[in-house]
Every structure is written in structure tokens, then in C-alpha cells.
XYZ file of C-alpha atoms in Angstrom:
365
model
C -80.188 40.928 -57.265
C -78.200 43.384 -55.036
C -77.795 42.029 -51.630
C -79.764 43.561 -48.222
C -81.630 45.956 -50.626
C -85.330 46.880 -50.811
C -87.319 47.730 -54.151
C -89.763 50.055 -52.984
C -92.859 51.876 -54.564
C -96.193 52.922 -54.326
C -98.642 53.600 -51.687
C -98.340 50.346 -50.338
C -94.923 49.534 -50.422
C -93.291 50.217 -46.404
C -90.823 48.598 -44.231
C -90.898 48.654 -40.246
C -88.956 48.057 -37.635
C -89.522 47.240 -34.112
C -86.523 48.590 -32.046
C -86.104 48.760 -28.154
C -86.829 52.689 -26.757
C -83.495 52.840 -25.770
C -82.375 52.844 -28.748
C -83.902 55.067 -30.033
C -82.962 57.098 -27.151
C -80.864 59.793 -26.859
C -79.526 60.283 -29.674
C -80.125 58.079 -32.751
C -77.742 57.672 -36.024
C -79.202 56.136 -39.258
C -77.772 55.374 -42.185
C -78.964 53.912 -45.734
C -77.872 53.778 -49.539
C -80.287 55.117 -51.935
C -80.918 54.507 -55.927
C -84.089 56.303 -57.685
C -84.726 58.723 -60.431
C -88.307 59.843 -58.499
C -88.421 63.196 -57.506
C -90.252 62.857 -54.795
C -91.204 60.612 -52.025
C -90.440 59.517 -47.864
C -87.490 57.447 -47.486
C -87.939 56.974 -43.623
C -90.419 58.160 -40.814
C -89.985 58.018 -37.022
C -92.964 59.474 -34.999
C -92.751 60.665 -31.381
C -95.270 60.005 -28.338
C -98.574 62.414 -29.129
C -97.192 63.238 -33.035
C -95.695 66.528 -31.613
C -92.470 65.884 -33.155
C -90.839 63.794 -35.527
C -87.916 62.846 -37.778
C -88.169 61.812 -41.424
C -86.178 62.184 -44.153
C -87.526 62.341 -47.331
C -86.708 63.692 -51.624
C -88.127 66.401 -53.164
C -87.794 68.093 -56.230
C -84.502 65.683 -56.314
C -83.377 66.558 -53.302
C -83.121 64.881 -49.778
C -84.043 66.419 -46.796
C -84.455 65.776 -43.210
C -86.993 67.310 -41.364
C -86.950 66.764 -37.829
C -89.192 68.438 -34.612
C -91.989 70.725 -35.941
C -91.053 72.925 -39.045
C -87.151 72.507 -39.011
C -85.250 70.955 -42.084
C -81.723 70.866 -43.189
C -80.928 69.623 -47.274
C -78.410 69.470 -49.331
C -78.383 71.736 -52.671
C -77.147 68.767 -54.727
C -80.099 66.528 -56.719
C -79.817 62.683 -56.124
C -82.430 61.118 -58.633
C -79.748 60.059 -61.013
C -80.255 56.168 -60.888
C -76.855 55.943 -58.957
C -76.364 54.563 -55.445
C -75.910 57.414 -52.843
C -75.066 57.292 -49.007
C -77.124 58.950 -46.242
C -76.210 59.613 -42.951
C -78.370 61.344 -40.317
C -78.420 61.955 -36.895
C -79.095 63.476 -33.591
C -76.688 65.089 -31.276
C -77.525 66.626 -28.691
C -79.338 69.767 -29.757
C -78.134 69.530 -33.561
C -79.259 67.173 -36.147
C -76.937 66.460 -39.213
C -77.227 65.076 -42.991
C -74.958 63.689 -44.667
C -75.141 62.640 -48.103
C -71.938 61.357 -50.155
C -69.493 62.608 -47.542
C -71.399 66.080 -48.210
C -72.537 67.575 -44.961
C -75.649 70.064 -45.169
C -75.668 73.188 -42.750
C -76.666 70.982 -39.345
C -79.865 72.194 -37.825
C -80.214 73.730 -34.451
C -82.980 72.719 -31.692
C -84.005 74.586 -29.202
C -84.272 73.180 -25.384
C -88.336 72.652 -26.045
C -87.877 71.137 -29.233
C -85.121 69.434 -27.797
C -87.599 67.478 -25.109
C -89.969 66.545 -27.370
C -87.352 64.435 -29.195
C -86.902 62.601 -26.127
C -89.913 60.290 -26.611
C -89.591 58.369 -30.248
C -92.293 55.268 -30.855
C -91.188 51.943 -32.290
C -91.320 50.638 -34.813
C -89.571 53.433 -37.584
C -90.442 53.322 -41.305
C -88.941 53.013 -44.409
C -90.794 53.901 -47.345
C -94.442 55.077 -47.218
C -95.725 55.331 -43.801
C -98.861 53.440 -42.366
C -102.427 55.083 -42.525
C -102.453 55.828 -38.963
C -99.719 58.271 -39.890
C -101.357 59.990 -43.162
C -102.923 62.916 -41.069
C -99.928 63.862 -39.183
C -97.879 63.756 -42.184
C -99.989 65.835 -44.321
C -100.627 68.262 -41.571
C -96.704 68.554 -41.859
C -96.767 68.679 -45.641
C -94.570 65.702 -45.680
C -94.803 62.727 -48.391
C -97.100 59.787 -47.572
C -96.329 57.492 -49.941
C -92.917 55.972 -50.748
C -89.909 57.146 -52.853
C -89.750 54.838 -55.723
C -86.367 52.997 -55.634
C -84.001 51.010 -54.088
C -83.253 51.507 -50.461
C -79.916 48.982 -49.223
C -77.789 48.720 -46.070
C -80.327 50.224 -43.382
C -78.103 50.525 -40.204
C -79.163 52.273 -36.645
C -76.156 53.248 -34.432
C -74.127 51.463 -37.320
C -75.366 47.911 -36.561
C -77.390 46.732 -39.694
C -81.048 46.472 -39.548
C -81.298 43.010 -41.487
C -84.476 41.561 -40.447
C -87.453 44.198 -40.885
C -90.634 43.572 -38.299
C -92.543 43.810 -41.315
C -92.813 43.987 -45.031
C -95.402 45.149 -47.081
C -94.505 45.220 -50.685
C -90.698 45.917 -50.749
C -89.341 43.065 -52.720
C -85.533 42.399 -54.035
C -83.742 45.204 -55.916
C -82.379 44.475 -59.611
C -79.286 45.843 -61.190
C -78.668 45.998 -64.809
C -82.453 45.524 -67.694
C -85.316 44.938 -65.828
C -89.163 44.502 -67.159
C -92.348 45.525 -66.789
C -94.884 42.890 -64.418
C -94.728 41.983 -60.539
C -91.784 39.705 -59.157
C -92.992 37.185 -56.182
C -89.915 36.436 -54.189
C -91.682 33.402 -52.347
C -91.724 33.627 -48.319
C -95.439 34.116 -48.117
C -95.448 37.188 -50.532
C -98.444 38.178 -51.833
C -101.520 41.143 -52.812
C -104.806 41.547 -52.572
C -106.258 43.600 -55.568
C -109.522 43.884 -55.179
C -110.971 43.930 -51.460
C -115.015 43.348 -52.452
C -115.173 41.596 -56.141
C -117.968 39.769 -56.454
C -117.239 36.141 -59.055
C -121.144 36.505 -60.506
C -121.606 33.831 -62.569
C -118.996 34.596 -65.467
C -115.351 35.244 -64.522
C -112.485 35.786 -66.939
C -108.739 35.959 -66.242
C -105.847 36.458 -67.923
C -102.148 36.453 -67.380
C -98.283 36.026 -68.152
C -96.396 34.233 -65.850
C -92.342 33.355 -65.746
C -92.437 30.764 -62.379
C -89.029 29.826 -60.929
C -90.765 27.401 -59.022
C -93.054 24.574 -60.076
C -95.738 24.596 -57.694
C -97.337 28.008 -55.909
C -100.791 29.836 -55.569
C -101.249 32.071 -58.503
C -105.091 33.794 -57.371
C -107.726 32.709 -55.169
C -111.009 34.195 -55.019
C -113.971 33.350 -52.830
C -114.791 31.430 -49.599
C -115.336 27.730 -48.546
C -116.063 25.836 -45.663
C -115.097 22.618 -43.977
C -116.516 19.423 -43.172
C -114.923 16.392 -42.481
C -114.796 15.383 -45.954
C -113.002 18.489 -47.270
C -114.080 21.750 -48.409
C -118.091 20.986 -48.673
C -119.514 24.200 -50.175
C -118.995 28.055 -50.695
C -118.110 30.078 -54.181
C -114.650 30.243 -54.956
C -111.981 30.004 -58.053
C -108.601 28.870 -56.831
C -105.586 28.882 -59.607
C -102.485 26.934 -58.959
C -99.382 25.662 -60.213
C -98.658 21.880 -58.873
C -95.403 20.108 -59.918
C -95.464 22.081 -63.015
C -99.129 21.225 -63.411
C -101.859 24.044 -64.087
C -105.278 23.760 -62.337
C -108.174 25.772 -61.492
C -110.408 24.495 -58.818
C -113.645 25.911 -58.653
C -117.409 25.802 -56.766
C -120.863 26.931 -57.479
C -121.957 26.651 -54.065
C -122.707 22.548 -54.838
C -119.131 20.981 -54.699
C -115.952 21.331 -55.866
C -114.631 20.777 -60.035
C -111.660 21.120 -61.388
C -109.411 21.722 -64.457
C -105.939 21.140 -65.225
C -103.491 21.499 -68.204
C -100.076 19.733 -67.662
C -97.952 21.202 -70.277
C -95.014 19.398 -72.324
C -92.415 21.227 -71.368
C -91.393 22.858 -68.209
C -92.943 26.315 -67.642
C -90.014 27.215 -65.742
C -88.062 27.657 -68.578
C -87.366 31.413 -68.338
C -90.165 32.372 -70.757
C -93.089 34.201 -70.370
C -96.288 31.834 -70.775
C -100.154 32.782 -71.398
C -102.489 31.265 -68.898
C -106.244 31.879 -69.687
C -109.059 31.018 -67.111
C -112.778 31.319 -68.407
C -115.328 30.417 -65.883
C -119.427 30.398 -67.392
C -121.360 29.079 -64.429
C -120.938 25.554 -63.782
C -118.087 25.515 -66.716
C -114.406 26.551 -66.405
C -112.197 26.661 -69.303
C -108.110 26.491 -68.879
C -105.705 27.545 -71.817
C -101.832 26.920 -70.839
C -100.142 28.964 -74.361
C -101.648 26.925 -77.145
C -103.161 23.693 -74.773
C -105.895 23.992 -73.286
C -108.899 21.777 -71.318
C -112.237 22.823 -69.802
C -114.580 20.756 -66.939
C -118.166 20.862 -66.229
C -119.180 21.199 -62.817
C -122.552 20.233 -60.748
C -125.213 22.898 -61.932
C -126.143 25.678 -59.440
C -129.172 27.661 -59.565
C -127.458 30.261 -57.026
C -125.405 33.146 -58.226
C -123.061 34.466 -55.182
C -123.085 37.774 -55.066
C -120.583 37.896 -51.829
C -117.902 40.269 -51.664
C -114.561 38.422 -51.787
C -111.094 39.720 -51.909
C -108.931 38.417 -54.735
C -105.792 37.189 -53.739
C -102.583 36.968 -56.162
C -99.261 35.022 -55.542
C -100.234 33.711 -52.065
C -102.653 33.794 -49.128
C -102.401 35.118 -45.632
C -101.211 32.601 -43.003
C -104.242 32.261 -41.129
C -107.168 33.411 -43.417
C -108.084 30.163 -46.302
C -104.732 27.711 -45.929
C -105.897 24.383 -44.403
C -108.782 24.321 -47.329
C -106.359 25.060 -50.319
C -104.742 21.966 -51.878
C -101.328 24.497 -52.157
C -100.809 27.168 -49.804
C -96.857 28.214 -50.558
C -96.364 31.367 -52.291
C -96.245 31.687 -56.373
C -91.781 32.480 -56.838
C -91.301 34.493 -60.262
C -92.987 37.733 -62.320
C -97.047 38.167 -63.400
C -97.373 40.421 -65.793
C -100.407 42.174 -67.732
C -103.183 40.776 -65.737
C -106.638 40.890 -66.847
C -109.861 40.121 -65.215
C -112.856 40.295 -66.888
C -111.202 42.559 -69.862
C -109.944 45.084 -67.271
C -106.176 45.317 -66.854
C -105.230 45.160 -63.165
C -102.871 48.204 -61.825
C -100.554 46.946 -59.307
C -99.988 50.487 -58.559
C -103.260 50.722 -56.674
C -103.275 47.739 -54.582
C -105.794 47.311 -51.600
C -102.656 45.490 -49.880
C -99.036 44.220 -50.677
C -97.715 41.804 -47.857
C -93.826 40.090 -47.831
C -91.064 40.791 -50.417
C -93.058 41.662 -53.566
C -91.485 43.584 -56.527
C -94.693 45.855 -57.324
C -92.688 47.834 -60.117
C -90.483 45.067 -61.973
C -89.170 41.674 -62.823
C -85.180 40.711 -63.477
C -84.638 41.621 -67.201
């Protein structure tokens, strides 16, 4: 894992920063280490007051650029999507703004006086990576990228002091040197996604999945909404899959109490293999294979099918939204790969939301 470095990717995938106007003010300095072989993609956005101006750097066709004010951009001839780490510098002074890119200076760029005032007024928080919705217009109106440059991004400094602790993080998780593989790494700290914003469970819901945990007990996927009495969680449809001290379960309700399943396998699952998990829900029946075990539980009959609109959560839960009714609310630590629901693969690439330090592209070889 390479230390104070982002993986980021996809639409989703965004860093942001709250800073204090004054620094921001008059003349900012950035700096940041890159490593991608994408072509294209925004690396870091700063909007003014109004969205008259702006100043963003960003790669295309290889190469990085900074565009800053309306229309004016200064690059460097030189293509960086090698794969190798490469240092950017760029800045404001006074009426010039300046790249930098491996001690390589690009032709600085001139402002006029105008131009020059409407620099004066930046809005917290900057980006890195792809910029938030509010921003799409603006950016295409200025034919700049929307979505993230697919890579590593390390050592994000303002005015040289490091930027450590981003305001928030949607989807950039750690950065791996050396083999990596295909799936989705969960770094823990309340990481998770939400890949489906209106699925509706029916009465038949089928999952499948790899995991590789690093931790024995997380959230894997919830789906579905429950409500409280004083007794516990009373009613509501829902499918909740967990790990629990290395146990498996799936919890489940038709809308007339809760049933569940569990497999507790031999040997630890945290053994740095890849193992199958299988969940097969048929009405008031749910099914659990852990590799070759496997166990299944028959619930209360329901004569109610939900057809609510739920979203599906994997690796973890918002703060607020379900956690005093789930029997484990941390984060799921390690890589999913080749999800399934109900035969159709799930693309991680089109997410309805990524939130913490989630991997969306790979898992440590």
C-alpha cells in the first residue's frame, strides 16, 4: 500500500477539501504525484464565486494541462500515462499561472487584469478527482472532464503543507504497488456503495459473491427496511448479510418477523483466499452456501410480496440511515469480487454512490 495515496476511478470516485478563503487567496500553490496509464480524465477542480472562472488541471490525450480563468491553458508536450509516478506543481502568481511537471516547466500563462479579478473569489472545498454533480454543467460548458482520471493521486499539498485529512471521500480507496486483481477492496472506516438506488427484493432474491475478509466480522449487503419496537426490529422486508466472528449469516423478513441462517465454516475465512458465498432467498426460505457448506431456514409464511424500492447496500451502511436495527453495523475490511444478483453481474463502474476509502478498480495482488 503506498502511503498518503488515493486510488481513484470512475464517475464516482472524488476527494474534497474544505480550506479557509484565505487560503485560497491570493495566490494558491498545489502540488500532487500522479501514477495512471488513462488518457484522459480531471485530476483537480477549484470553482470560483458565480462559475465565471476556475482552475483545474486535468490529462488528455496523455497529457496534463491546467486550465485556469475562462479559455486559457498552459501543457506540457511530454505524455505522462506511463504507469510511473510523476510530480505536479501549479500555481498562481500574480497575473501568471505556472505548471510544472517533473522539474519541466510549460510556457506560464498570462492573465489579464479582468481575468485577473475574477480569480480573486475561489469556493471551498477544491476537488480531486471527478467533480460533484453540481459542477457537471459548468464543466461541460468548458469542455473540461467530469469524471475522474483513473489512477493514483499521492502527496496532495496546498502552499506546501500536506493536505492529509480530506473533508470527504467518496470512493478513493488505498493505492497498490506491484500485481493487483480484479474485484473491490473495502478499507474499513465506514466504507461502503450503494449499487442499486430502487431494487425491489420480490419474492425470490439470488446473490452471489467472492470475498477475501481481513477482518472477521463486517456488513457484506443489506437490502430493505425495518422498523422498531421495543422488542427489536418488529416488521418490514429486508435481507441483511454479515460476517460475525468469522460466522456467515443472512437475516431476513417477509414482512412477519425476522429468520435467519448461518454457516460457521471450519476454517478461518480470513485466510487470504478467495471464498464463494451463495445466498438464495424463495419467499419465506433462505438458503446459505459458504464454498462447499451450506444451511438453509424457513421463515413465518407471508402472503405479502414488497414491492418497495430499496437501495442495496454493499460493505457497510451510512451512519445514520439503518445502524441501531442491524445486529453489525462496522464496515466489511477486504476485496468482493464478481458479484451477482439475480444472474446479473454487478458493475462497480456504475455505482449510484461510493462513500469512504473504497478501491472501486482493484484488490492487493
Amino acid at each position: 500500500m503506498v502511503q498518503n495515496a488515493y486510488r481513484l476511478g470512475g464517475p464516482v470516485s472524488s476527494l474534497s477539501y474544505s480550506l479557509p478563503l484565505q487560503v485560497l487567496q491570493p495566490r494558491p500553490h498545489f502540488s500532487l504525484d500522479i501514477r495512471t496509464r488513462a488518457g484522459e480524465g480531471l485530476l483537480f477542480f477549484a470553482a470560483t464565486r458565480g462559475g465565471r472562472s476556475h482552475l483545474a488541471l486535468y490529462i488528455s490525450k496523455g497529457r496534463i494541462r491546467l486550465s485556469v480563468g475562462k479559455q486559457k491553458e498552459i501543457f506540457n508536450r511530454e505524455k505522462y500515462n506511463d504507469g510511473k509516478w510523476h510530480s505536479v506543481i501549479f500555481s498562481l502568481e500574480k497575473k501568471k499561472f505556472r505548471l510544472v511537471v517533473d522539474g519541466i516547466r510549460a510556457q506560464d500563462g498570462q492573465l489579464t487584469t479582468a481575468e485577473l479579478n475574477s480569480m480573486q473569489q475561489f469556493v471551498s472545498p477544491v476537488h480531486l478527482g471527478s467533480a460533484p454533480e453540481s459542477l457537471h454543467k459548468e464543466l461541460k460548458l468548458k469542455a473540461l472532464p467530469r469524471q475522474s482520471v483513473s489512477g493514483c493521486i499521492r502527496n496532495f499539498k496546498m502552499n506546501g503543507a500536506p493536505m492529509s485529512n480530506p473533508t470527504s471521500n467518496h470512493g478513493a480507496g488505498p493505492c497498490f504497488e506491484g500485481q493487483t486483481q480484479r474485484g473491490v477492496y473495502f478499507s474499513g472506516n465506514g466504507a461502503h456503495v450503494v449499487i442499486n438506488d430502487s431494487f425491489v427484493v420480490g419474492s425470490g432474491f439470488e446473490l452471489l459473491f467472492n470475498i477475501r475478509p481481513r477482518n472477521q466480522t463486517g456488513l457484506l449487503l443489506h437490502v430493505g427496511a425495518s422498523s422498531m419496537n421495543q422488542y427489536g426490529p418488529a416488521e418490514g422486508h429486508y435481507l441483511t448479510v454479515y460476517m460475525l466472528r468469522g460466522e456467515v449469516v443472512a437475516r431476513a423478513n417477509n414482512g412477519k418477523g425476522e429468520f435467519m441462517v448461518s454457516v460457521k465454516p471450519k476454517a478461518s475465512l480470513c485466510d487470504g483466499m478467495f471464498h464463494k458465498i451463495s445466498v438464495i432467498k424463495r419467499k419465506n426460505v433462505v438458503q446459505l452456501h459458504v464454498d462447499t457448506m451450506d444451511n438453509y431456514k424457513i421463515g413465518p409464511p407471508s402472503s405479502t410480496t414488497t414491492l418497495t424500492k430499496d437501495s442495496v447496500y454493499v460493505g457497510g451502511i451510512p451512519q445514520m440511515s439503518m445502524q441501531q436495527t442491524l445486529p453489525v453495523t462496522s464496515s466489511f475490511m477486504g476485496c468482493i469480487q464478481d458479484m451477482r444478483i439475480n444472474g446479473e453481474s454487478i458493475s462497480f463502474d456504475r455505482l449510484s454512490g461510493a462513500f469512504g476509502p473504497v478501491n472501486l478498480k482493484e484488490c492487493p495482488g
